[in-house]
PDB file as gemmi writes it, atoms N, CA and C in Angstrom:
CRYST1    1.000    1.000    1.000  90.00  90.00  90.00 P 1                      
ATOM      1  N   MET A   1      12.847   0.609  15.816  1.00  0.00           N  
ATOM      2  CA  MET A   1      12.408  -0.240  14.313  1.00  0.00           C  
ATOM      3  C   MET A   1      11.024  -0.913  15.590  1.00  0.00           C  
ATOM      4  N   PHE A   2      11.391  -0.608  16.751  1.00  0.00           N  
ATOM      5  CA  PHE A   2      10.907  -0.613  17.987  1.00  0.00           C  
ATOM      6  C   PHE A   2       9.145   0.112  18.122  1.00  0.00           C  
ATOM      7  N   LYS A   3       9.912   1.638  18.040  1.00  0.00           N  
ATOM      8  CA  LYS A   3       9.611   2.464  18.145  1.00  0.00           C  
ATOM      9  C   LYS A   3       8.348   2.787  17.331  1.00  0.00           C  
ATOM     10  N   ILE A   4       8.448   2.350  15.938  1.00  0.00           N  
ATOM     11  CA  ILE A   4       7.731   1.894  14.481  1.00  0.00           C  
ATOM     12  C   ILE A   4       6.359   1.303  15.254  1.00  0.00           C  
ATOM     13  N   PHE A   5       6.337   0.463  15.964  1.00  0.00           N  
ATOM     14  CA  PHE A   5       5.773  -0.534  15.989  1.00  0.00           C  
ATOM     15  C   PHE A   5       4.981  -0.415  17.172  1.00  0.00           C  
ATOM     16  N   ILE A   6       5.746   0.922  17.595  1.00  0.00           N  
ATOM     17  CA  ILE A   6       4.503   1.546  18.899  1.00  0.00           C  
ATOM     18  C   ILE A   6       3.815   2.473  18.390  1.00  0.00           C  
ATOM     19  N   TYR A   7       4.451   3.299  18.188  1.00  0.00           N  
ATOM     20  CA  TYR A   7       3.648   3.971  16.928  1.00  0.00           C  
ATOM     21  C   TYR A   7       2.369   3.809  16.247  1.00  0.00           C  
ATOM     22  N   ILE A   8       2.120   2.478  15.624  1.00  0.00           N  
ATOM     23  CA  ILE A   8       1.641   1.488  14.873  1.00  0.00           C  
ATOM     24  C   ILE A   8       0.108   1.085  15.709  1.00  0.00           C  
ATOM     25  N   LEU A   9       0.791   1.188  16.936  1.00  0.00           N  
ATOM     26  CA  LEU A   9      -0.442   0.029  18.868  1.00  0.00           C  
ATOM     27  C   LEU A   9      -0.615   1.528  18.593  1.00  0.00           C  
ATOM     28  N   ILE A  10      -0.359   2.260  18.752  1.00  0.00           N  
ATOM     29  CA  ILE A  10      -0.844   3.740  19.694  1.00  0.00           C  
ATOM     30  C   ILE A  10      -1.801   4.112  18.358  1.00  0.00           C  
ATOM     31  N   ILE A  11      -1.747   4.534  16.503  1.00  0.00           N  
ATOM     32  CA  ILE A  11      -2.611   4.837  15.658  1.00  0.00           C  
ATOM     33  C   ILE A  11      -3.941   3.535  15.994  1.00  0.00           C  
ATOM     34  N   GLY A  12      -3.212   1.990  15.923  1.00  0.00           N  
ATOM     35  CA  GLY A  12      -4.479   1.138  16.056  1.00  0.00           C  
ATOM     36  C   GLY A  12      -5.442   0.761  17.222  1.00  0.00           C  
ATOM     37  N   LEU A  13      -5.325   1.507  18.693  1.00  0.00           N  
ATOM     38  CA  LEU A  13      -5.692   1.620  19.500  1.00  0.00           C  
ATOM     39  C   LEU A  13      -6.890   3.024  19.670  1.00  0.00           C  
ATOM     40  N   PHE A  14      -6.453   3.822  19.124  1.00  0.00           N  
ATOM     41  CA  PHE A  14      -7.416   4.598  18.686  1.00  0.00           C  
ATOM     42  C   PHE A  14      -8.313   4.147  18.070  1.00  0.00           C  
ATOM     43  N   LEU A  15      -8.393   4.074  16.411  1.00  0.00           N  
ATOM     44  CA  LEU A  15      -8.887   3.010  15.763  1.00  0.00           C  
ATOM     45  C   LEU A  15      -9.867   2.571  16.332  1.00  0.00           C  
ATOM     46  N   TYR A  16      -9.259   1.726  16.969  1.00  0.00           N  
ATOM     47  CA  TYR A  16     -10.092   0.302  18.252  1.00  0.00           C  
ATOM     48  C   TYR A  16     -10.533   0.679  18.428  1.00  0.00           C  
ATOM     49  N   SER A  17     -10.443   2.035  19.370  1.00  0.00           N  
ATOM     50  CA  SER A  17     -11.665   2.093  20.056  1.00  0.00           C  
ATOM     51  C   SER A  17     -13.010   3.255  19.101  1.00  0.00           C  
ATOM     52  N   LYS A  18     -12.564   3.707  18.201  1.00  0.00           N  
ATOM     53  CA  LYS A  18     -13.726   4.648  17.311  1.00  0.00           C  
ATOM     54  C   LYS A  18     -14.427   3.585  16.981  1.00  0.00           C  
ATOM     55  N   LEU A  19     -13.949   2.300  16.586  1.00  0.00           N  
ATOM     56  CA  LEU A  19     -14.120   1.362  15.065  1.00  0.00           C  
ATOM     57  C   LEU A  19     -15.025   0.096  16.044  1.00  0.00           C  
ATOM     58  N   LEU A  20     -14.652   0.250  17.271  1.00  0.00           N  
ATOM     59  CA  LEU A  20     -15.791  -1.345  17.777  1.00  0.00           C  
ATOM     60  C   LEU A  20     -16.717  -1.068  18.175  1.00  0.00           C  
ATOM     61  N   PRO A  21     -17.501   0.162  18.163  1.00  0.00           N  
ATOM     62  CA  PRO A  21     -19.017  -0.268  18.686  1.00  0.00           C  
ATOM     63  C   PRO A  21     -19.437   0.451  16.582  1.00  0.00           C  
ATOM     64  N   HIS A  22     -18.801  -0.283  15.519  1.00  0.00           N  
ATOM     65  CA  HIS A  22     -19.390  -0.122  14.405  1.00  0.00           C  
ATOM     66  C   HIS A  22     -18.666  -1.181  13.605  1.00  0.00           C  
ATOM     67  N   LYS A  23     -18.305  -2.365  13.994  1.00  0.00           N  
ATOM     68  CA  LYS A  23     -16.845  -3.251  13.729  1.00  0.00           C  
ATOM     69  C   LYS A  23     -17.763  -4.177  12.936  1.00  0.00           C  
ATOM     70  N   ASP A  24     -20.046  -4.543  13.052  1.00  0.00           N  
ATOM     71  CA  ASP A  24     -19.886  -5.166  11.743  1.00  0.00           C  
ATOM     72  C   ASP A  24     -20.292  -5.103   9.922  1.00  0.00           C  
ATOM     73  N   LYS A  25     -20.071  -3.570  10.850  1.00  0.00           N  
ATOM     74  CA  LYS A  25     -20.884  -2.871   9.451  1.00  0.00           C  
ATOM     75  C   LYS A  25     -18.981  -2.668   8.459  1.00  0.00           C  
ATOM     76  N   LEU A  26     -18.161  -3.327   8.748  1.00  0.00           N  
ATOM     77  CA  LEU A  26     -17.158  -2.897   8.295  1.00  0.00           C  
ATOM     78  C   LEU A  26     -16.949  -3.479   7.224  1.00  0.00           C  
ATOM     79  N   ASP A  27     -15.695  -3.159   5.812  1.00  0.00           N  
ATOM     80  CA  ASP A  27     -16.137  -3.908   4.800  1.00  0.00           C  
ATOM     81  C   ASP A  27     -14.844  -4.969   4.947  1.00  0.00           C  
ATOM     82  N   LEU A  28     -14.717  -6.415   3.882  1.00  0.00           N  
ATOM     83  CA  LEU A  28     -13.998  -7.381   4.571  1.00  0.00           C  
ATOM     84  C   LEU A  28     -12.351  -7.303   5.510  1.00  0.00           C  
ATOM     85  N   LYS A  29     -11.774  -6.014   3.813  1.00  0.00           N  
ATOM     86  CA  LYS A  29     -11.125  -5.916   4.064  1.00  0.00           C  
ATOM     87  C   LYS A  29     -10.225  -4.820   5.446  1.00  0.00           C  
ATOM     88  N   TYR A  30     -11.030  -4.155   5.089  1.00  0.00           N  
ATOM     89  CA  TYR A  30     -10.907  -3.080   7.647  1.00  0.00           C  
ATOM     90  C   TYR A  30     -11.013  -3.932   8.669  1.00  0.00           C  
ATOM     91  N   LYS A  31     -12.457  -5.310   8.178  1.00  0.00           N  
ATOM     92  CA  LYS A  31     -12.434  -5.617   8.923  1.00  0.00           C  
ATOM     93  C   LYS A  31     -11.016  -6.607   9.056  1.00  0.00           C  
ATOM     94  N   LYS A  32     -10.388  -6.866   8.260  1.00  0.00           N  
ATOM     95  CA  LYS A  32      -9.241  -7.919   8.298  1.00  0.00           C  
ATOM     96  C   LYS A  32      -8.245  -7.401   9.495  1.00  0.00           C  
ATOM     97  N   ILE A  33      -7.942  -5.608   9.231  1.00  0.00           N  
ATOM     98  CA  ILE A  33      -7.590  -4.735   9.605  1.00  0.00           C  
ATOM     99  C   ILE A  33      -7.912  -4.927  11.062  1.00  0.00           C  
ATOM    100  N   PHE A  34      -9.027  -4.882  11.382  1.00  0.00           N  
ATOM    101  CA  PHE A  34      -9.869  -4.797  13.141  1.00  0.00           C  
ATOM    102  C   PHE A  34      -9.337  -5.591  13.771  1.00  0.00           C  
ATOM    103  N   ASP A  35      -9.388  -6.809  13.066  1.00  0.00           N  
ATOM    104  CA  ASP A  35      -9.144  -8.218  13.922  1.00  0.00           C  
ATOM    105  C   ASP A  35      -7.973  -8.378  14.162  1.00  0.00           C  
ATOM    106  N   PHE A  36      -7.112  -8.008  13.542  1.00  0.00           N  
ATOM    107  CA  PHE A  36      -5.663  -7.841  14.084  1.00  0.00           C  
ATOM    108  C   PHE A  36      -5.694  -7.562  14.960  1.00  0.00           C  
ATOM    109  N   PHE A  37      -5.711  -6.259  15.366  1.00  0.00           N  
ATOM    110  CA  PHE A  37      -6.137  -5.530  16.353  1.00  0.00           C  
ATOM    111  C   PHE A  37      -6.667  -6.096  17.407  1.00  0.00           C  
ATOM    112  N   ASN A  38      -7.504  -6.874  16.947  1.00  0.00           N  
ATOM    113  CA  ASN A  38      -8.584  -6.873  18.340  1.00  0.00           C  
ATOM    114  C   ASN A  38      -7.753  -8.448  19.128  1.00  0.00           C  
ATOM    115  N   ALA A  39      -7.059  -8.888  18.192  1.00  0.00           N  
ATOM    116  CA  ALA A  39      -6.448  -9.847  18.291  1.00  0.00           C  
ATOM    117  C   ALA A  39      -5.247  -9.612  19.213  1.00  0.00           C  
ATOM    118  N   ILE A  40      -4.797  -9.262  19.677  1.00  0.00           N  
ATOM    119  CA  ILE A  40      -4.108  -7.492  19.956  1.00  0.00           C  
ATOM    120  C   ILE A  40      -4.275  -7.370  21.723  1.00  0.00           C  
ATOM    121  N   PHE A  41      -5.406  -6.657  21.378  1.00  0.00           N  
ATOM    122  CA  PHE A  41      -6.039  -5.986  22.280  1.00  0.00           C  
ATOM    123  C   PHE A  41      -6.657  -6.756  23.501  1.00  0.00           C  
ATOM    124  N   THR A  42      -7.431  -7.531  22.938  1.00  0.00           N  
ATOM    125  CA  THR A  42      -8.431  -8.119  23.587  1.00  0.00           C  
ATOM    126  C   THR A  42      -8.311  -8.575  25.289  1.00  0.00           C  
ATOM    127  N   PRO A  43      -6.713  -9.421  24.505  1.00  0.00           N  
ATOM    128  CA  PRO A  43      -6.203 -10.375  25.589  1.00  0.00           C  
ATOM    129  C   PRO A  43      -5.539  -9.078  27.222  1.00  0.00           C  
ATOM    130  N   ILE A  44      -5.174  -7.784  26.562  1.00  0.00           N  
ATOM    131  CA  ILE A  44      -4.675  -7.411  27.717  1.00  0.00           C  
ATOM    132  C   ILE A  44      -6.251  -5.884  28.212  1.00  0.00           C  
ATOM    133  N   PHE A  45      -7.267  -6.657  27.435  1.00  0.00           N  
ATOM    134  CA  PHE A  45      -7.823  -5.096  27.847  1.00  0.00           C  
ATOM    135  C   PHE A  45      -8.942  -6.531  29.159  1.00  0.00           C  
ATOM    136  N   LYS A  46      -9.170  -7.663  28.974  1.00  0.00           N  
ATOM    137  CA  LYS A  46      -9.211  -8.265  29.668  1.00  0.00           C  
ATOM    138  C   LYS A  46      -8.262  -8.245  31.348  1.00  0.00           C  
ATOM    139  N   PHE A  47      -6.650  -8.436  30.828  1.00  0.00           N  
ATOM    140  CA  PHE A  47      -5.929  -8.677  32.122  1.00  0.00           C  
ATOM    141  C   PHE A  47      -6.590  -7.006  32.828  1.00  0.00           C  
ATOM    142  N   PHE A  48      -6.446  -6.748  31.872  1.00  0.00           N  
ATOM    143  CA  PHE A  48      -6.534  -4.702  33.045  1.00  0.00           C  
ATOM    144  C   PHE A  48      -7.442  -4.489  33.441  1.00  0.00           C  
ATOM    145  N   THR A  49      -8.777  -5.946  32.916  1.00  0.00           N  
ATOM    146  CA  THR A  49     -10.247  -4.958  33.372  1.00  0.00           C  
ATOM    147  C   THR A  49     -10.832  -5.044  34.685  1.00  0.00           C  
ATOM    148  N   PRO A  50     -10.052  -5.913  35.231  1.00  0.00           N  
ATOM    149  CA  PRO A  50     -10.177  -6.808  37.297  1.00  0.00           C  
ATOM    150  C   PRO A  50      -9.680  -5.534  37.865  1.00  0.00           C  
ATOM    151  N   ILE A  51      -8.835  -5.003  36.525  1.00  0.00           N  
ATOM    152  CA  ILE A  51      -7.728  -3.879  37.700  1.00  0.00           C  
ATOM    153  C   ILE A  51      -8.336  -2.597  38.158  1.00  0.00           C  
ATOM    154  N   PHE A  52      -8.324  -2.446  36.324  1.00  0.00           N  
ATOM    155  CA  PHE A  52      -8.770  -1.237  36.437  1.00  0.00           C  
ATOM    156  C   PHE A  52     -10.421  -0.737  36.190  1.00  0.00           C  
ATOM    157  N   LYS A  53     -11.088  -0.134  36.755  1.00  0.00           N  
ATOM    158  CA  LYS A  53     -12.584  -0.518  36.860  1.00  0.00           C  
ATOM    159  C   LYS A  53     -13.322   1.229  36.046  1.00  0.00           C  
ATOM    160  N   PRO A  54     -14.301   0.798  35.393  1.00  0.00           N  
ATOM    161  CA  PRO A  54     -14.911   1.578  34.496  1.00  0.00           C  
ATOM    162  C   PRO A  54     -15.033   3.400  35.585  1.00  0.00           C  
ATOM    163  N   MET A  55     -14.590   4.489  35.361  1.00  0.00           N  
ATOM    164  CA  MET A  55     -15.032   5.212  36.208  1.00  0.00           C  
ATOM    165  C   MET A  55     -15.976   6.534  35.689  1.00  0.00           C  
ATOM    166  N   GLN A  56     -16.962   5.910  37.020  1.00  0.00           N  
ATOM    167  CA  GLN A  56     -18.648   6.846  36.416  1.00  0.00           C  
ATOM    168  C   GLN A  56     -18.441   8.044  36.741  1.00  0.00           C  
ATOM    169  N   LEU A  57     -18.675   8.572  34.927  1.00  0.00           N  
ATOM    170  CA  LEU A  57     -18.575  10.859  35.014  1.00  0.00           C  
ATOM    171  C   LEU A  57     -19.973  10.920  35.209  1.00  0.00           C  
ATOM    172  N   GLY A  58     -21.057  10.180  35.921  1.00  0.00           N  
ATOM    173  CA  GLY A  58     -22.393  10.869  35.625  1.00  0.00           C  
ATOM    174  C   GLY A  58     -23.464   9.268  35.939  1.00  0.00           C  
ATOM    175  N   ILE A  59     -24.265   9.668  35.571  1.00  0.00           N  
ATOM    176  CA  ILE A  59     -25.434   8.933  35.577  1.00  0.00           C  
ATOM    177  C   ILE A  59     -25.458   8.270  34.531  1.00  0.00           C  
ATOM    178  N   GLY A  60     -25.292   6.865  34.732  1.00  0.00           N  
ATOM    179  CA  GLY A  60     -25.271   6.174  32.979  1.00  0.00           C  
ATOM    180  C   GLY A  60     -23.988   6.393  32.027  1.00  0.00           C  
ATOM    181  N   LEU A  61     -23.239   6.928  32.784  1.00  0.00           N  
ATOM    182  CA  LEU A  61     -21.342   7.425  32.065  1.00  0.00           C  
ATOM    183  C   LEU A  61     -20.389   7.223  32.367  1.00  0.00           C  
ATOM    184  N   SER A  62     -19.675   6.809  31.929  1.00  0.00           N  
ATOM    185  CA  SER A  62     -19.033   5.775  32.982  1.00  0.00           C  
ATOM    186  C   SER A  62     -17.044   5.821  31.149  1.00  0.00           C  
ATOM    187  N   VAL A  63     -16.469   5.983  32.189  1.00  0.00           N  
ATOM    188  CA  VAL A  63     -15.416   5.884  31.105  1.00  0.00           C  
ATOM    189  C   VAL A  63     -14.672   4.782  31.578  1.00  0.00           C  
ATOM    190  N   ASP A  64     -13.822   4.114  30.027  1.00  0.00           N  
ATOM    191  CA  ASP A  64     -12.742   2.219  30.696  1.00  0.00           C  
ATOM    192  C   ASP A  64     -11.908   2.959  30.416  1.00  0.00           C  
ATOM    193  N   LEU A  65     -11.305   2.999  31.810  1.00  0.00           N  
ATOM    194  CA  LEU A  65      -9.818   3.055  31.776  1.00  0.00           C  
ATOM    195  C   LEU A  65      -8.617   2.247  31.347  1.00  0.00           C  
ATOM    196  N   THR A  66      -9.672   0.753  31.156  1.00  0.00           N  
ATOM    197  CA  THR A  66      -8.497  -0.179  30.468  1.00  0.00           C  
ATOM    198  C   THR A  66      -7.522   0.315  29.269  1.00  0.00           C  
ATOM    199  N   GLN A  67      -8.394   1.345  27.764  1.00  0.00           N  
ATOM    200  CA  GLN A  67      -7.715   1.761  27.065  1.00  0.00           C  
ATOM    201  C   GLN A  67      -6.695   3.199  27.787  1.00  0.00           C  
ATOM    202  N   ILE A  68      -6.849   3.655  28.767  1.00  0.00           N  
ATOM    203  CA  ILE A  68      -6.280   4.971  28.717  1.00  0.00           C  
ATOM    204  C   ILE A  68      -5.118   4.722  29.755  1.00  0.00           C  
ATOM    205  N   VAL A  69      -4.920   3.092  30.464  1.00  0.00           N  
ATOM    206  CA  VAL A  69      -3.778   2.933  31.097  1.00  0.00           C  
ATOM    207  C   VAL A  69      -3.375   2.043  29.980  1.00  0.00           C  
ATOM    208  N   LEU A  70      -3.261   1.305  28.768  1.00  0.00           N  
ATOM    209  CA  LEU A  70      -3.320   1.009  27.537  1.00  0.00           C  
ATOM    210  C   LEU A  70      -1.657   2.280  26.713  1.00  0.00           C  
ATOM    211  N   LEU A  71      -2.987   3.358  27.574  1.00  0.00           N  
ATOM    212  CA  LEU A  71      -2.166   4.624  26.234  1.00  0.00           C  
ATOM    213  C   LEU A  71      -0.791   5.090  26.797  1.00  0.00           C  
ATOM    214  N   ILE A  72      -1.195   4.777  28.241  1.00  0.00           N  
ATOM    215  CA  ILE A  72       0.229   5.595  29.115  1.00  0.00           C  
ATOM    216  C   ILE A  72       1.670   4.649  28.959  1.00  0.00           C  
ATOM    217  N   ILE A  73       0.986   3.773  29.023  1.00  0.00           N  
ATOM    218  CA  ILE A  73       2.189   2.126  28.395  1.00  0.00           C  
ATOM    219  C   ILE A  73       2.557   2.407  27.591  1.00  0.00           C  
ATOM    220  N   LEU A  74       1.830   2.929  26.680  1.00  0.00           N  
ATOM    221  CA  LEU A  74       2.600   2.470  25.373  1.00  0.00           C  
ATOM    222  C   LEU A  74       3.062   3.794  24.995  1.00  0.00           C  
ATOM    223  N   LEU A  75       2.633   5.141  25.530  1.00  0.00           N  
ATOM    224  CA  LEU A  75       3.823   6.272  25.438  1.00  0.00           C  
ATOM    225  C   LEU A  75       4.659   6.262  26.209  1.00  0.00           C  
ATOM    226  N   ILE A  76       4.751   5.635  27.545  1.00  0.00           N  
ATOM    227  CA  ILE A  76       6.122   5.289  28.600  1.00  0.00           C  
ATOM    228  C   ILE A  76       6.689   4.563  27.421  1.00  0.00           C  
ATOM    229  N   LEU A  77       6.485   3.604  27.048  1.00  0.00           N  
ATOM    230  CA  LEU A  77       7.649   2.593  26.174  1.00  0.00           C  
ATOM    231  C   LEU A  77       7.888   3.296  24.908  1.00  0.00           C  
ATOM    232  N   LEU A  78       7.164   4.088  24.348  1.00  0.00           N  
ATOM    233  CA  LEU A  78       7.901   5.290  23.726  1.00  0.00           C  
ATOM    234  C   LEU A  78       9.419   6.317  23.804  1.00  0.00           C  
ATOM    235  N   ASN A  79       9.080   6.194  25.110  1.00  0.00           N  
ATOM    236  CA  ASN A  79       9.958   7.420  25.198  1.00  0.00           C  
ATOM    237  C   ASN A  79      11.260   6.659  26.454  1.00  0.00           C  
ATOM    238  N   LEU A  80      11.338   5.387  26.674  1.00  0.00           N  
ATOM    239  CA  LEU A  80      12.521   4.914  26.736  1.00  0.00           C  
ATOM    240  C   LEU A  80      12.978   4.070  25.415  1.00  0.00           C  
ATOM    241  N   PHE A  81      12.699   4.371  24.289  1.00  0.00           N  
ATOM    242  CA  PHE A  81      13.077   3.415  23.369  1.00  0.00           C  
ATOM    243  C   PHE A  81      13.611   4.744  22.352  1.00  0.00           C  
TER     244      PHE A  81                                                      
END                                                                             
């Protein structure tokens, strides 16, 4: 059961990262699902943001490492159980 929850979080993290820039355009049904994952991920990202700064890849181009770190943690948890 715990593995299924981790799988759902991984899929939710992927969709969250893709839909975040377009959250205002979501239908009501999908907005509720997005808000559910937003409620889970936002506190985690706020915790990790001071620790892991965005990685600069070029001029005006950076990658948010908090999502990558969270994905690594979820994958490690998945392998532990």
